[in-house]
């Protein structure tokens, strides 16, 4: 199990990866969205915004704390979040095996696939 700080650092790595995508591709495929990453083993949710500048305003909160419903919702264990960020776990395989749950519109799924 990873810590809240390690998960936050992992989210930072994902944001850095988004920023490495060509700016023209980011403009083409990225639409600003609210995102929540629920980490059940830490009883924590990270709320953030996906923008052309990566993941911004990353804020952890207790899973039971009230919040607005995000447009893109991801549920993943702390260890898997770190592995995804470090490219040791393939996102598609993790999703198909149930290690990652993603709740988003079909259009958002297609756009995210192009970025990650």
PDB file of C-alpha atoms in Angstrom:
ATOM      1  CA  UNK A   1       0.000   0.000   0.000  1.00  0.00           C
ATOM      2  CA  UNK A   2       1.291   3.433  -0.959  1.00  0.00           C
ATOM      3  CA  UNK A   3       0.803   6.624   1.056  1.00  0.00           C
ATOM      4  CA  UNK A   4      -1.298   9.682   0.214  1.00  0.00           C
ATOM      5  CA  UNK A   5       1.926  11.553  -0.572  1.00  0.00           C
ATOM      6  CA  UNK A   6       3.093   8.802  -2.951  1.00  0.00           C
ATOM      7  CA  UNK A   7      -0.291   8.870  -4.702  1.00  0.00           C
ATOM      8  CA  UNK A   8      -0.129  12.636  -5.044  1.00  0.00           C
ATOM      9  CA  UNK A   9       3.369  12.313  -6.537  1.00  0.00           C
ATOM     10  CA  UNK A  10       2.030   9.655  -8.939  1.00  0.00           C
ATOM     11  CA  UNK A  11      -0.689  12.049 -10.088  1.00  0.00           C
ATOM     12  CA  UNK A  12       2.061  14.630 -10.655  1.00  0.00           C
ATOM     13  CA  UNK A  13       3.894  12.135 -12.881  1.00  0.00           C
ATOM     14  CA  UNK A  14       0.740  11.586 -14.927  1.00  0.00           C
ATOM     15  CA  UNK A  15       0.368  15.353 -15.282  1.00  0.00           C
ATOM     16  CA  UNK A  16       3.988  15.576 -16.465  1.00  0.00           C
ATOM     17  CA  UNK A  17       3.278  12.823 -19.019  1.00  0.00           C
ATOM     18  CA  UNK A  18       0.300  14.798 -20.335  1.00  0.00           C
ATOM     19  CA  UNK A  19       2.522  17.865 -20.713  1.00  0.00           C
ATOM     20  CA  UNK A  20       4.985  15.844 -22.813  1.00  0.00           C
ATOM     21  CA  UNK A  21       2.261  15.269 -25.418  1.00  0.00           C
ATOM     22  CA  UNK A  22       2.659  17.649 -28.356  1.00  0.00           C
ATOM     23  CA  UNK A  23       0.752  20.876 -27.698  1.00  0.00           C
ATOM     24  CA  UNK A  24      -1.226  20.535 -30.935  1.00  0.00           C
ATOM     25  CA  UNK A  25      -2.340  17.031 -29.907  1.00  0.00           C
ATOM     26  CA  UNK A  26      -3.316  18.296 -26.452  1.00  0.00           C
ATOM     27  CA  UNK A  27      -5.439  21.024 -28.059  1.00  0.00           C
ATOM     28  CA  UNK A  28      -7.024  18.479 -30.399  1.00  0.00           C
ATOM     29  CA  UNK A  29      -7.795  15.731 -27.866  1.00  0.00           C
ATOM     30  CA  UNK A  30      -8.040  17.420 -24.494  1.00  0.00           C
ATOM     31  CA  UNK A  31     -11.181  19.040 -23.206  1.00  0.00           C
ATOM     32  CA  UNK A  32     -11.154  20.507 -19.717  1.00  0.00           C
ATOM     33  CA  UNK A  33     -12.812  18.096 -17.295  1.00  0.00           C
ATOM     34  CA  UNK A  34     -13.222  17.655 -13.579  1.00  0.00           C
ATOM     35  CA  UNK A  35     -11.586  14.428 -12.417  1.00  0.00           C
ATOM     36  CA  UNK A  36     -11.743  12.437  -9.201  1.00  0.00           C
ATOM     37  CA  UNK A  37      -9.446   9.562  -8.340  1.00  0.00           C
ATOM     38  CA  UNK A  38     -10.816   7.427  -5.523  1.00  0.00           C
ATOM     39  CA  UNK A  39      -8.218   5.384  -3.646  1.00  0.00           C
ATOM     40  CA  UNK A  40     -10.283   3.016  -1.476  1.00  0.00           C
ATOM     41  CA  UNK A  41      -7.390   1.514   0.491  1.00  0.00           C
ATOM     42  CA  UNK A  42      -6.478   5.014   1.726  1.00  0.00           C
ATOM     43  CA  UNK A  43     -10.121   6.144   2.098  1.00  0.00           C
ATOM     44  CA  UNK A  44      -9.087   9.180   0.043  1.00  0.00           C
ATOM     45  CA  UNK A  45     -10.312  10.939  -3.082  1.00  0.00           C
ATOM     46  CA  UNK A  46      -8.125  13.264  -5.135  1.00  0.00           C
ATOM     47  CA  UNK A  47     -10.170  15.961  -6.881  1.00  0.00           C
ATOM     48  CA  UNK A  48      -8.574  17.835  -9.776  1.00  0.00           C
ATOM     49  CA  UNK A  49      -9.092  19.483 -13.133  1.00  0.00           C
ATOM     50  CA  UNK A  50      -7.719  18.111 -16.391  1.00  0.00           C
ATOM     51  CA  UNK A  51      -6.574  21.056 -18.504  1.00  0.00           C
ATOM     52  CA  UNK A  52      -4.235  21.679 -21.413  1.00  0.00           C
ATOM     53  CA  UNK A  53      -1.638  22.390 -18.731  1.00  0.00           C
ATOM     54  CA  UNK A  54      -2.003  18.926 -17.186  1.00  0.00           C
ATOM     55  CA  UNK A  55      -3.738  18.041 -13.938  1.00  0.00           C
ATOM     56  CA  UNK A  56      -4.332  21.143 -11.842  1.00  0.00           C
ATOM     57  CA  UNK A  57      -5.743  21.930  -8.409  1.00  0.00           C
ATOM     58  CA  UNK A  58      -5.086  18.408  -7.081  1.00  0.00           C
ATOM     59  CA  UNK A  59      -6.764  18.256  -3.687  1.00  0.00           C
ATOM     60  CA  UNK A  60      -7.075  15.198  -1.453  1.00  0.00           C
ATOM     61  CA  UNK A  61     -10.149  14.706   0.732  1.00  0.00           C
ATOM     62  CA  UNK A  62     -11.678  11.952   2.820  1.00  0.00           C
ATOM     63  CA  UNK A  63     -13.814   9.627   0.716  1.00  0.00           C
ATOM     64  CA  UNK A  64     -16.849  10.327   2.931  1.00  0.00           C
ATOM     65  CA  UNK A  65     -16.530  14.115   2.555  1.00  0.00           C
ATOM     66  CA  UNK A  66     -19.156  15.649   0.265  1.00  0.00           C
ATOM     67  CA  UNK A  67     -18.079  16.973  -3.127  1.00  0.00           C
ATOM     68  CA  UNK A  68     -19.492  17.756  -6.540  1.00  0.00           C
ATOM     69  CA  UNK A  69     -19.629  14.804  -8.922  1.00  0.00           C
ATOM     70  CA  UNK A  70     -16.627  14.817 -11.263  1.00  0.00           C
ATOM     71  CA  UNK A  71     -17.058  14.332 -15.008  1.00  0.00           C
ATOM     72  CA  UNK A  72     -14.370  11.628 -15.041  1.00  0.00           C
ATOM     73  CA  UNK A  73     -14.218   9.266 -12.069  1.00  0.00           C
ATOM     74  CA  UNK A  74     -11.429   6.736 -11.544  1.00  0.00           C
ATOM     75  CA  UNK A  75     -11.205   4.155  -8.762  1.00  0.00           C
ATOM     76  CA  UNK A  76      -7.827   2.488  -8.213  1.00  0.00           C
ATOM     77  CA  UNK A  77      -5.784   1.117  -5.320  1.00  0.00           C
ATOM     78  CA  UNK A  78      -2.851   3.184  -4.113  1.00  0.00           C
ATOM     79  CA  UNK A  79      -0.303   0.632  -5.314  1.00  0.00           C
ATOM     80  CA  UNK A  80      -1.872   0.378  -8.762  1.00  0.00           C
ATOM     81  CA  UNK A  81      -2.000   4.178  -9.057  1.00  0.00           C
ATOM     82  CA  UNK A  82       1.734   4.360  -8.433  1.00  0.00           C
ATOM     83  CA  UNK A  83       2.400   1.500 -10.880  1.00  0.00           C
ATOM     84  CA  UNK A  84       0.293   3.206 -13.567  1.00  0.00           C
ATOM     85  CA  UNK A  85       2.174   6.474 -13.107  1.00  0.00           C
ATOM     86  CA  UNK A  86       5.515   4.697 -13.377  1.00  0.00           C
ATOM     87  CA  UNK A  87       4.439   2.763 -16.508  1.00  0.00           C
ATOM     88  CA  UNK A  88       4.750  -0.585 -14.748  1.00  0.00           C
ATOM     89  CA  UNK A  89       1.033  -1.262 -15.268  1.00  0.00           C
ATOM     90  CA  UNK A  90      -0.831  -0.832 -18.562  1.00  0.00           C
ATOM     91  CA  UNK A  91      -3.987   1.260 -18.123  1.00  0.00           C
ATOM     92  CA  UNK A  92      -6.089  -0.726 -20.614  1.00  0.00           C
ATOM     93  CA  UNK A  93      -5.085  -4.079 -19.127  1.00  0.00           C
ATOM     94  CA  UNK A  94      -5.714  -2.795 -15.610  1.00  0.00           C
ATOM     95  CA  UNK A  95      -9.152  -1.580 -16.645  1.00  0.00           C
ATOM     96  CA  UNK A  96     -10.063  -4.837 -18.379  1.00  0.00           C
ATOM     97  CA  UNK A  97      -8.925  -6.883 -15.380  1.00  0.00           C
ATOM     98  CA  UNK A  98     -10.938  -4.730 -12.954  1.00  0.00           C
ATOM     99  CA  UNK A  99      -7.952  -3.220 -11.169  1.00  0.00           C
ATOM    100  CA  UNK A 100      -9.013   0.219 -12.406  1.00  0.00           C
ATOM    101  CA  UNK A 101     -12.610   1.382 -12.683  1.00  0.00           C
ATOM    102  CA  UNK A 102     -13.355   4.298 -14.961  1.00  0.00           C
ATOM    103  CA  UNK A 103     -16.647   6.144 -15.113  1.00  0.00           C
ATOM    104  CA  UNK A 104     -16.704   8.689 -17.943  1.00  0.00           C
ATOM    105  CA  UNK A 105     -18.582   9.503 -21.121  1.00  0.00           C
ATOM    106  CA  UNK A 106     -17.659   7.577 -24.251  1.00  0.00           C
ATOM    107  CA  UNK A 107     -16.185  10.729 -25.805  1.00  0.00           C
ATOM    108  CA  UNK A 108     -14.023  11.318 -22.729  1.00  0.00           C
ATOM    109  CA  UNK A 109     -12.818   7.711 -22.879  1.00  0.00           C
ATOM    110  CA  UNK A 110     -11.706   8.144 -26.476  1.00  0.00           C
ATOM    111  CA  UNK A 111      -9.955  11.437 -25.756  1.00  0.00           C
ATOM    112  CA  UNK A 112      -8.160  10.067 -22.680  1.00  0.00           C
ATOM    113  CA  UNK A 113      -6.976   7.024 -24.612  1.00  0.00           C
ATOM    114  CA  UNK A 114      -5.167   9.349 -27.027  1.00  0.00           C
ATOM    115  CA  UNK A 115      -3.414  11.168 -24.170  1.00  0.00           C
ATOM    116  CA  UNK A 116      -2.366   8.290 -21.883  1.00  0.00           C
TER     117      UNK A 116
END
